[in-house]
Short mmCIF file of C-alpha atoms and ligand atoms in Angstrom, two decimals:
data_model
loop_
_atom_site.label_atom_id
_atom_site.label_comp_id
_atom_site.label_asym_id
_atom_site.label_seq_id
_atom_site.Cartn_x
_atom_site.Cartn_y
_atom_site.Cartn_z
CA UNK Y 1 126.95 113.54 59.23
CA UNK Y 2 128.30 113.48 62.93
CA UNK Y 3 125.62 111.21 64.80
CA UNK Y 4 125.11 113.53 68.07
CA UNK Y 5 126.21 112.26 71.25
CA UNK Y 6 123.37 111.28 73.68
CA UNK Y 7 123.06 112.41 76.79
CA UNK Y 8 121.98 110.85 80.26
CA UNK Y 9 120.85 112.42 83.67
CA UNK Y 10 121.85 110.23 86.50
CA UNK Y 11 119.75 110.63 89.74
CA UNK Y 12 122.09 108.98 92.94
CA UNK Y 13 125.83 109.41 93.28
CA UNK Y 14 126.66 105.93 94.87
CA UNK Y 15 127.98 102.55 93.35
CA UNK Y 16 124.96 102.41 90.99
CA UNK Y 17 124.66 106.05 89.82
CA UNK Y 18 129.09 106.32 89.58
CA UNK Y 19 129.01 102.76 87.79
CA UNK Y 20 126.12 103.49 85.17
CA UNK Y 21 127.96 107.00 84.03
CA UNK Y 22 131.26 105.58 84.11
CA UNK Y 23 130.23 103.02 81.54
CA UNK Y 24 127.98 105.56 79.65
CA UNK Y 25 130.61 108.20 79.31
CA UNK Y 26 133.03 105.45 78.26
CA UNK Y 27 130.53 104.43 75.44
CA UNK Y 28 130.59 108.01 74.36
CA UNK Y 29 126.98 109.61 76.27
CA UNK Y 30 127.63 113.08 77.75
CA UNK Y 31 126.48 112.34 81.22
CA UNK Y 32 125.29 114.16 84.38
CA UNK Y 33 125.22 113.05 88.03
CA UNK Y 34 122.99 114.22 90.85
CA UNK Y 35 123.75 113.45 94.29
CA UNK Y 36 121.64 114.56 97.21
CA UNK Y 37 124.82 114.97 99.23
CA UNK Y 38 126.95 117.41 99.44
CA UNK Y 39 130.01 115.45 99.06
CA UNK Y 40 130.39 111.60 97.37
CA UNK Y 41 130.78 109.16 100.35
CA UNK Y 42 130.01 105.68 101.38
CA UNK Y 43 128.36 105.00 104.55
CA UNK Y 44 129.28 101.83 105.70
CA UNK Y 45 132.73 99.75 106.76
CA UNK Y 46 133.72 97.23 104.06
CA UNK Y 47 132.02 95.56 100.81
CA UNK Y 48 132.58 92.10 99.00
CA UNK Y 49 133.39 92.32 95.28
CA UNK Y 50 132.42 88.93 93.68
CA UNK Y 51 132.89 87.96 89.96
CA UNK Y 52 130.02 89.32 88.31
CA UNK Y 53 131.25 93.22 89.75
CA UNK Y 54 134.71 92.48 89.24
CA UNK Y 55 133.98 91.81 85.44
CA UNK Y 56 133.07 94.38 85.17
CA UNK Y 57 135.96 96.75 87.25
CA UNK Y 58 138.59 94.59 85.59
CA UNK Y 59 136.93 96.00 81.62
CA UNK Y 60 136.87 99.53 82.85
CA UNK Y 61 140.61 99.17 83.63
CA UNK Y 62 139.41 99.96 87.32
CA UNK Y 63 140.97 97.20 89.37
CA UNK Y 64 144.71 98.43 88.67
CA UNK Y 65 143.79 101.22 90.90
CA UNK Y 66 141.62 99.44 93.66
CA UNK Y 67 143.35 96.25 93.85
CA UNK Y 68 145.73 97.42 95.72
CA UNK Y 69 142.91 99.09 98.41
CA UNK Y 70 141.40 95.49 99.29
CA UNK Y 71 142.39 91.86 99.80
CA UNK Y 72 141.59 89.03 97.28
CA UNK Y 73 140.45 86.57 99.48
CA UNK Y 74 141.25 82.74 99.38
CA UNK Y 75 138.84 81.10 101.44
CA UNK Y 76 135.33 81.41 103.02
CA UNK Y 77 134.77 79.47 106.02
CA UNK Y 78 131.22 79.02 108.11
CA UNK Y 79 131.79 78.04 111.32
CA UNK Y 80 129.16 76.85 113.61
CA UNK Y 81 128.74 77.48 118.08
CA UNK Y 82 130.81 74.86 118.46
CA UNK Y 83 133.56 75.79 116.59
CA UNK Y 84 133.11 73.11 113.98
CA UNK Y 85 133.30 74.44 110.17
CA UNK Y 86 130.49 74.23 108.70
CA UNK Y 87 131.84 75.04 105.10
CA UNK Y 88 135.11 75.55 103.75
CA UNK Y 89 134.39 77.27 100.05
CA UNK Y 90 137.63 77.67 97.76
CA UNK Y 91 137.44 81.63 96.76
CA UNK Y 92 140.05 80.54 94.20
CA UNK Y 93 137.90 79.62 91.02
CA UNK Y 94 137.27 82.69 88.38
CA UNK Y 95 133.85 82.25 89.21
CA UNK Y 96 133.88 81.80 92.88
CA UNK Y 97 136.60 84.39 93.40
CA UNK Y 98 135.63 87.87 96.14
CA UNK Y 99 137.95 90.45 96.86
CA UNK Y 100 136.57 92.89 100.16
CA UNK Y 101 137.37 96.43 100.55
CA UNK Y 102 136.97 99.35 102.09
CA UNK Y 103 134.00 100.79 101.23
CA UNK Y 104 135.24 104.50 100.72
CA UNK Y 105 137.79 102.78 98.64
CA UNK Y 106 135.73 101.53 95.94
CA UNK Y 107 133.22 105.13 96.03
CA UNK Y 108 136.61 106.81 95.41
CA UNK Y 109 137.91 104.88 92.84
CA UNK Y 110 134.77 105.31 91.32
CA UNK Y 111 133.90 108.81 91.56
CA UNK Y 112 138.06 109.90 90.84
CA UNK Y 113 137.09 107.46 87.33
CA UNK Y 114 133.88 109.40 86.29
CA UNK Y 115 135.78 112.53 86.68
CA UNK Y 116 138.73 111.90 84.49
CA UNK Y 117 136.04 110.37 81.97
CA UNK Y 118 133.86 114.22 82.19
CA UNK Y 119 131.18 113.21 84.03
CA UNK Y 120 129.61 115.76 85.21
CA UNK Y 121 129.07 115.46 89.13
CA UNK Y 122 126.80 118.14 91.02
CA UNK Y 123 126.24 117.86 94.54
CA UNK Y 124 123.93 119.09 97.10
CA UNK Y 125 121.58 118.15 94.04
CA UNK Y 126 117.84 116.42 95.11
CA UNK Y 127 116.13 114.49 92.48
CA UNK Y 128 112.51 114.59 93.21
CA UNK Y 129 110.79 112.88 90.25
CA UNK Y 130 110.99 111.70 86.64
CA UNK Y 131 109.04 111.38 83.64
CA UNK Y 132 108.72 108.69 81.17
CA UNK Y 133 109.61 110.92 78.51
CA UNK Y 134 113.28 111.73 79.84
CA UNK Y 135 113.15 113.95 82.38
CA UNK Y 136 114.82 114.62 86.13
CA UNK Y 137 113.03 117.31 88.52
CA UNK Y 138 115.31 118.40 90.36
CA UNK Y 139 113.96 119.97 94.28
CA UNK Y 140 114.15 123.84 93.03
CA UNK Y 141 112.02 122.61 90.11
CA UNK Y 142 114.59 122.61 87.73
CA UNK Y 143 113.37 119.88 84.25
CA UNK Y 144 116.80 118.09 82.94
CA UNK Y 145 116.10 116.56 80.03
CA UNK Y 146 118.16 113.61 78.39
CA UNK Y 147 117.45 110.26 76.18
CA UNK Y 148 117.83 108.09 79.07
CA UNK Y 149 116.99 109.30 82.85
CA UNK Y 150 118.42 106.86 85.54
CA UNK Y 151 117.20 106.66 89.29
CA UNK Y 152 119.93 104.98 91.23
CA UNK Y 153 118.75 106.60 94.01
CA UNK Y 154 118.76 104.00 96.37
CA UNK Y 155 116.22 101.68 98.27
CA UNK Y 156 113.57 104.66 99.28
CA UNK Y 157 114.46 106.21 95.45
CA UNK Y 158 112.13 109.13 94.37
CA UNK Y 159 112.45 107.93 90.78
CA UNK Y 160 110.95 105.08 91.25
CA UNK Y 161 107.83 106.69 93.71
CA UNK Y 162 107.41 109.03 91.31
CA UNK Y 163 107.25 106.78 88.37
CA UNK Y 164 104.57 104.36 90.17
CA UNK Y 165 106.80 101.51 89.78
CA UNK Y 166 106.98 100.29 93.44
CA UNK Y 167 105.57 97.26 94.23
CA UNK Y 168 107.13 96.71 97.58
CA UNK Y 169 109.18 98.29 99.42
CA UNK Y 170 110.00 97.05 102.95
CA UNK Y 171 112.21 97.48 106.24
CA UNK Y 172 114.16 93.84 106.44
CA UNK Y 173 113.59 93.38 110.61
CA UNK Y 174 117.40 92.33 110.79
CA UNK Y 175 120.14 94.55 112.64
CA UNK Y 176 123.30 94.92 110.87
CA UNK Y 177 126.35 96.17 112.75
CA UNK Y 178 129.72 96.71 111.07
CA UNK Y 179 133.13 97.99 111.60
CA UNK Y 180 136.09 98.52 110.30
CA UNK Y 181 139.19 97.35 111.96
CA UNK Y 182 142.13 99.07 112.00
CA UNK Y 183 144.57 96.44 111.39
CA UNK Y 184 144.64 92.93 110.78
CA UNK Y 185 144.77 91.25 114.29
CA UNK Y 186 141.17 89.76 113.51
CA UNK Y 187 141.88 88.73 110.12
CA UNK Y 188 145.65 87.92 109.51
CA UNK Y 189 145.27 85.01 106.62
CA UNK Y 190 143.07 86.61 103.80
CA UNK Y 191 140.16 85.13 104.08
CA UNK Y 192 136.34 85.47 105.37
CA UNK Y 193 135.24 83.50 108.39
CA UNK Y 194 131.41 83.98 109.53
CA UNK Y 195 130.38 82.25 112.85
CA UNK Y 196 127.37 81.49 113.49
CA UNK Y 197 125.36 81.04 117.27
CA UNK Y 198 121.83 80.49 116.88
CA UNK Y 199 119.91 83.56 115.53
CA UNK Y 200 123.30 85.80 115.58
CA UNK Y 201 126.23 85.71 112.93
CA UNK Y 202 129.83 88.27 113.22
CA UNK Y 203 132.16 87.57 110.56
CA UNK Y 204 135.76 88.94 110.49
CA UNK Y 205 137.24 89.34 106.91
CA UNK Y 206 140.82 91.08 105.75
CA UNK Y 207 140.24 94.25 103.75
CA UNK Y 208 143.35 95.80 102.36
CA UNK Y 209 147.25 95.01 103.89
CA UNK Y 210 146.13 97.35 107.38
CA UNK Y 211 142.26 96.70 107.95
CA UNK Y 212 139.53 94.19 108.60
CA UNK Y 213 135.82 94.26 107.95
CA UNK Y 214 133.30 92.99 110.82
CA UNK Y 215 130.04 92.61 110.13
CA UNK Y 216 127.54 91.40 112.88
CA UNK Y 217 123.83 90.04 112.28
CA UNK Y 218 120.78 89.47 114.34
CA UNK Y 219 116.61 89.75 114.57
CA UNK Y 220 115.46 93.16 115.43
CA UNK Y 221 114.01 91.88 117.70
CA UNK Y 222 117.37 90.91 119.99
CA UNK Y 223 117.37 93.88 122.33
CA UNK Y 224 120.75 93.11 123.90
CA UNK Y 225 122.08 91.78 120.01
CA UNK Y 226 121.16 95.16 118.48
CA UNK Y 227 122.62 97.09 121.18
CA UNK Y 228 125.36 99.66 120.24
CA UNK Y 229 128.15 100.15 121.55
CA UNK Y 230 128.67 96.22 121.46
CA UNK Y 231 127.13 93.95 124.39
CA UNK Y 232 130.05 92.29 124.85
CA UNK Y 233 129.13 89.57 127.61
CA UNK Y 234 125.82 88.88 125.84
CA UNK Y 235 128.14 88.32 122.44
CA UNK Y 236 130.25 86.18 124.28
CA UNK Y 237 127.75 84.25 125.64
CA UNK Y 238 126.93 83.08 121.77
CA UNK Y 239 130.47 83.26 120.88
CA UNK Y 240 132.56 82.45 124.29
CA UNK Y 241 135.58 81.97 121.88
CA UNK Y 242 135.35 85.37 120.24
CA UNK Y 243 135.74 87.54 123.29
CA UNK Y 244 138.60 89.25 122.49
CA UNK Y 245 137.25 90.78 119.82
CA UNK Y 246 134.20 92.23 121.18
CA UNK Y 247 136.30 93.79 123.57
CA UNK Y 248 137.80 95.47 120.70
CA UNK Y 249 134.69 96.12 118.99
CA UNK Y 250 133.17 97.57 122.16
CA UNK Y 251 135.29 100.29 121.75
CA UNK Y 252 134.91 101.54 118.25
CA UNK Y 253 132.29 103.22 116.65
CA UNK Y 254 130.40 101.02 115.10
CA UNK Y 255 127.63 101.72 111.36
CA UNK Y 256 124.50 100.17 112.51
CA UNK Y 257 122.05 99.73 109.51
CA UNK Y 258 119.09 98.03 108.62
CA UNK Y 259 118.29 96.88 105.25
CA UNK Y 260 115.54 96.88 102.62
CA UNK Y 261 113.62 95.03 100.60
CA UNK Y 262 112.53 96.67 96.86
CA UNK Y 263 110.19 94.94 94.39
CA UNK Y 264 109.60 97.59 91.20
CA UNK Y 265 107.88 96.10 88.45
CA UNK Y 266 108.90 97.10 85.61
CA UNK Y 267 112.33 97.95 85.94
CA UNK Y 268 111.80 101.34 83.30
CA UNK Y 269 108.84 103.57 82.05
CA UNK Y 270 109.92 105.29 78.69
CA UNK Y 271 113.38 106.44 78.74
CA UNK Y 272 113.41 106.38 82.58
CA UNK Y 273 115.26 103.22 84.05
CA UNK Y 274 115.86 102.09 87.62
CA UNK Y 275 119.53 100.87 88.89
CA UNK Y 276 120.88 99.10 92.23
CA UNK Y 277 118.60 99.16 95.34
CA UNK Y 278 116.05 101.56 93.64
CA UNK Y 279 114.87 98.40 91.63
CA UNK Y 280 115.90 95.42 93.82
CA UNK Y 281 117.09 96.24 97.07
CA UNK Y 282 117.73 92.85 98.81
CA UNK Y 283 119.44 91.64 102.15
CA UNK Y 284 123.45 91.86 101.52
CA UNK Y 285 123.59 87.73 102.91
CA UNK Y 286 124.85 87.07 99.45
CA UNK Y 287 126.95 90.51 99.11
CA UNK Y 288 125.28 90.96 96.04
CA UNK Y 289 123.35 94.35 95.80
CA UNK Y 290 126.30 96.71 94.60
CA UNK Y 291 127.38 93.46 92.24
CA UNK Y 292 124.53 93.02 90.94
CA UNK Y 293 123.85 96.78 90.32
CA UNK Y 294 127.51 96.96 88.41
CA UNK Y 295 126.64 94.02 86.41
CA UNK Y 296 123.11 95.09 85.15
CA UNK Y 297 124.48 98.37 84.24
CA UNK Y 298 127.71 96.88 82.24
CA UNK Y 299 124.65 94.72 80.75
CA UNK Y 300 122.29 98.24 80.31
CA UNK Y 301 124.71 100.12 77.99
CA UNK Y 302 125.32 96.72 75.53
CA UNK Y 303 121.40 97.04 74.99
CA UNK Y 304 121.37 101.19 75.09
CA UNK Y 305 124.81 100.65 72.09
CA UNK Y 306 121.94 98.27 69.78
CA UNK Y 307 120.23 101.21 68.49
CA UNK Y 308 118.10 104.50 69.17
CA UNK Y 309 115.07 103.15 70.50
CA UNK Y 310 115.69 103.72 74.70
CA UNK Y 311 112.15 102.52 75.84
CA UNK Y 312 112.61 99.14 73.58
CA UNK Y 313 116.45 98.44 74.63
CA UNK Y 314 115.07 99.27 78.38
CA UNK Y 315 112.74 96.87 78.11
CA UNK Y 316 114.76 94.02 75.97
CA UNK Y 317 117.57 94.71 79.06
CA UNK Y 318 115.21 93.77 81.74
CA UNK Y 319 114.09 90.44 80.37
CA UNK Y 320 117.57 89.81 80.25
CA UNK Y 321 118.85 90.27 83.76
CA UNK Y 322 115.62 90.31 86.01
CA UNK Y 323 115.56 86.49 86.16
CA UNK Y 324 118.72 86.23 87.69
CA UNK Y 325 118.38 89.61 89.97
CA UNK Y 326 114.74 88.39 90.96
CA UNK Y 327 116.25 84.77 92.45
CA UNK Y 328 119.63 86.47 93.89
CA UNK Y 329 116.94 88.51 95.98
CA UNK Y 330 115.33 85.06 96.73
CA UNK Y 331 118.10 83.58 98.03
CA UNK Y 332 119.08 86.41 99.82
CA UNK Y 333 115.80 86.50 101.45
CA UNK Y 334 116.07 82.62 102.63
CA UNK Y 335 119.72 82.76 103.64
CA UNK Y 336 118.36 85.90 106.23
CA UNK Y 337 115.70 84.07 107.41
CA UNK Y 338 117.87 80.98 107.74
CA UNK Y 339 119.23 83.12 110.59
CA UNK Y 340 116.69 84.86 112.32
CA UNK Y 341 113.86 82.30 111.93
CA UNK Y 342 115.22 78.60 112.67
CA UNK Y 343 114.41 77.38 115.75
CA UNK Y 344 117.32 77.60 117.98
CA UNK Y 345 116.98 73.56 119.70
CA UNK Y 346 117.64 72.54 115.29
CA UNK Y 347 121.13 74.38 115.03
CA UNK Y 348 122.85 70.90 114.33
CA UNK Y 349 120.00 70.52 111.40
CA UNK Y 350 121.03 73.80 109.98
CA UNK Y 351 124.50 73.37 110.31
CA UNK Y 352 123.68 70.39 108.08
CA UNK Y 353 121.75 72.29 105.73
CA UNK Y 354 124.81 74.77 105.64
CA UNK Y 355 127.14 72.00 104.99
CA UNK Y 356 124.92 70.73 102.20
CA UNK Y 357 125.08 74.06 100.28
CA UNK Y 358 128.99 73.89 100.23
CA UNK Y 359 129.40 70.61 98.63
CA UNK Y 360 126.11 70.03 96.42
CA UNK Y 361 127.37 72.09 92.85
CA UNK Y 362 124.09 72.32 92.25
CA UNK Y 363 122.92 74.16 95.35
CA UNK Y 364 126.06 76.27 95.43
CA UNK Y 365 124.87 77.15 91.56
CA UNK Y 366 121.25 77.95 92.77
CA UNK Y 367 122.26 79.69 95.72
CA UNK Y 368 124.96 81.87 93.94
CA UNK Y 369 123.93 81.97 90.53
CA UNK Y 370 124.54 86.06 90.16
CA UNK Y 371 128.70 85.25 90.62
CA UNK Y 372 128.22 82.75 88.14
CA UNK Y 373 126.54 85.25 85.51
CA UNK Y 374 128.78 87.38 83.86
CA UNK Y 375 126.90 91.36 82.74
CA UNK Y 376 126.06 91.14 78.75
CA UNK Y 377 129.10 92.52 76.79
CA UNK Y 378 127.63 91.97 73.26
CA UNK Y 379 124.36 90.37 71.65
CA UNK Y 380 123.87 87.77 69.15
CA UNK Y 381 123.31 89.52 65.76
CA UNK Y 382 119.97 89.61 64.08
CA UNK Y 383 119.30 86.95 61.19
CA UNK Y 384 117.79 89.07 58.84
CA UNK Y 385 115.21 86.33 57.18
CA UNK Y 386 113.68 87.17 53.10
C1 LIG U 401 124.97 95.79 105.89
C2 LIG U 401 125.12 95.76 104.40
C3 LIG U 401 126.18 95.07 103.82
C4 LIG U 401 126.28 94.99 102.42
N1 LIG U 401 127.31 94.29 101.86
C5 LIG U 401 127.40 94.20 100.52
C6 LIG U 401 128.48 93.50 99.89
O1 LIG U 401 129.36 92.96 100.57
N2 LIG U 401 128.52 93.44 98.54
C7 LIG U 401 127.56 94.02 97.75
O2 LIG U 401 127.62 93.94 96.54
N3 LIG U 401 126.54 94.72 98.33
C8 LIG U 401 126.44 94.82 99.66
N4 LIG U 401 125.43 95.53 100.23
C9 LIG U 401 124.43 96.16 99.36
C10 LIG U 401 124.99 97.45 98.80
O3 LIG U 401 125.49 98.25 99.82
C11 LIG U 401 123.89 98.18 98.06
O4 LIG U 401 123.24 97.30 97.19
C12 LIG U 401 124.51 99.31 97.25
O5 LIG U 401 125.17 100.22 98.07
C13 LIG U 401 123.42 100.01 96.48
O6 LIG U 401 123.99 101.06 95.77
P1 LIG U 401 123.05 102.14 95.10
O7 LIG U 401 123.96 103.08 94.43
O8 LIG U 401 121.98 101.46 94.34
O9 LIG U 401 122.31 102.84 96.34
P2 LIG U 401 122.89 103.75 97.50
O10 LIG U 401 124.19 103.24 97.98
O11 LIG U 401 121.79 103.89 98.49
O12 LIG U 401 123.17 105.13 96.79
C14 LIG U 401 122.13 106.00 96.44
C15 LIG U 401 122.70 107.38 96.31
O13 LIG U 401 121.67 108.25 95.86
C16 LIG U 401 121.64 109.41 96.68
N5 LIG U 401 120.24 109.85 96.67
C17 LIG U 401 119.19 109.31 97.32
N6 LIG U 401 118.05 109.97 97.03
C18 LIG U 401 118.40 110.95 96.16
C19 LIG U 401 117.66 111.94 95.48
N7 LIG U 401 116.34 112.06 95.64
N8 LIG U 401 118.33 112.78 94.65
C20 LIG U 401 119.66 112.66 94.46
N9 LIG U 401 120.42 111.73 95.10
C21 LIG U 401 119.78 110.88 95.92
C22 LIG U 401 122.12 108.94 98.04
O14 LIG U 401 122.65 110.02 98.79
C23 LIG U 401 123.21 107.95 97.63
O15 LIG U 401 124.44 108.56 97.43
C24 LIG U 401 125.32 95.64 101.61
C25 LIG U 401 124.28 96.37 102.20
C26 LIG U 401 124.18 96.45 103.59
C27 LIG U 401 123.05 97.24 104.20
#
């Protein structure tokens, strides 16, 4: 008898929602995509890949296409006001290694992939709830029904409202600004370099042959810090070395974001499962939240290929992965506060506490445990016991 293929309904066309039906249709699901926009498209200048994402790009036979889109980056350096480096991390390691990229690049790659594999894309499509038992709503009213329903909706996801699974859900008071940089001027050796100036970071980083990715931090709270375009003399008053390039930056048009913070407990009700910032939305210090949502959903289809039972291999999934999603989000929680909370007259105690975290192993292993955790490719067999 020919088993019948099983289908999924994917609410959210970004990294999450693309990844998850990529890997679905590529374990044979028929799958369908529903993206609120009317076209697929990142918002936002550049992204770090780190291990655990890559794993799973390099398995899909993905990174032949966007390797050559981004940089593999060599080294990570934190510098302090002064100028002095505060850590010098080798991004040469399997586990430590981080490509950046364009962000378009990778939504591309990812969308062109889902496409060739039949995914079935529609746009201009708003989720606006789910039921336990399988089922997308869809804003005209319209049920889809499927063995597995996925909101990958992002931070403020319907899904998960709609589900009751939100336990928090929260603005992050931090400004993000970011650009990206035509050329390499700011970033000619390929690596990352974040400076830091009491409660304000900027960081320049190569991303691809002909473009860099700048990303700026600070407290909501800094009127002149959040300011867009750029302050540039209150910039260069933290960073009087760095001038130049808010000159630049001043110029450009800049994505200004905030971020969120997402607590849903559980992760899935029934067949219905949350993915990416819909179940764990976290500050991107770490650059883990589209890694993080690649990995779990590399990890989500070796528990969905066990068996029938959706609800159970939902559930088995989540005890799997939460623990180390649950203290990436930690981390990245501390490591923004670390920022925008110490007191500005202890920046030499930080930059000690900075230093400490680049040559203790067992810091570095706390504080980046999600590179270090490869997504679940296959499970242990059962002992069957008489
Ligand atoms: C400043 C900043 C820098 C970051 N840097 C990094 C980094 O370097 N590395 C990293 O791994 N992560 C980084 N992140 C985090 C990363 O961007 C997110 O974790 C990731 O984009 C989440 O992807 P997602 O698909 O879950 O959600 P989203 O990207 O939010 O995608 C959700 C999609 O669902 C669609 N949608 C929403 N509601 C509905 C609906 N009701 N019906 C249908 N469609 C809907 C949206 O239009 C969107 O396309 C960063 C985040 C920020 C803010």
């Amino acid at each position: 008898m020919v088993k019948r293929r099983r289908h999924a309904e994917i609410a959210g066309g970004g990294i999450a929602g693309l990844t998850a039906a990529i890997l679905l249709a590529r374990a044979g699901w028929t799958v369908r995509v529903h993206e609120r926009a009317e076209v697929i498209r990142e918002i936002g200048a550049g992204i770090f890949l780190h291990n655990n994402g890559l794993l799973v790009l390099e398995e899909a036979g993905l990174m032949k296409d966007l390797a050559p889109l981004g940089t593999r980056l060599l080294r990570d350096h934190m510098v302090d006001w002064r100028g002095r480096v505060m850590q010098s991390r080798d991004l040469g390691t399997p586990v430590t290694r981080r490509w950046s990229f364009p962000r378009q690049a990778l939504i591309e790659v990812l969308h062109a992939a889902a496409l060739r594999l039949g995914v079935e894309i529609v746009t201009g499509s708003t989720i606006d709830s789910a039921r336990a038992e399988g089922l997308l709503v869809d804003a005209a009213g319209r049920e889809h029904g499927a063995d597995l329903v996925v909101g990958a909706d992002g931070h403020r996801s319907a899904v998960r409202a709609s589900l009751g699974l939100t336990r928090v859900e929260r603005r992050v008071p931090t400004t993000s600004i970011r650009f990206l940089v035509a050329g390499r001027e700011l970033a000619p050796e390929p690596t990352s370099t974040e400076h830091w100036s009491r409660r304000r970071r900027v960081a320049f980083a190569a991303a691809g042959h002909d473009h860099t990715y700048v990303y700026m931090a600070c407290p909501e709270w800094d009127e002149a810090g959040s300011r867009v375009p750029l302050e540039v003399d209150s910039w260069s008053e933290h960073f009087p070395r760095l001038r130049h390039a808010f000159e630049l930056l001043h110029r450009l048009e800049p994505f200004k974001a905030h971020y969120s913070w997402v607590r849903a407990e559980p992760w899935s009700a029934g067949r219905a499962v949350l993915l990416g910032d819909a179940a764990h939305a976290l500050p991107p210090t770490l650059g883990q939240g589209s890694n993080l949502a690649m990995s779990n959903a590399r990890s989500l289809v070796t528990y969905l290929e066990q068996g029938d039972d959706v609800p159970a291999a939902l559930r088995a999934w989540e005890r799997a992965v939460r623990p180390t999603t649950d203290a990436t989000q930690r981390w990245a929680g501390y490591y923004d506060r670390l920022t925008k909370h110490w007191p500005n007259a202890l920046s030499p105690v930080r930059s000690a506490v900075i230093w400490a975290f680049g040559v203790s192993p067992q810091l570095a292993g706390r504080l980046r445990r999600a590179d270090r955790t490869p997504p679940v490719t296959e499970l242990p067999a059962v002992r069957v016991t008489t």
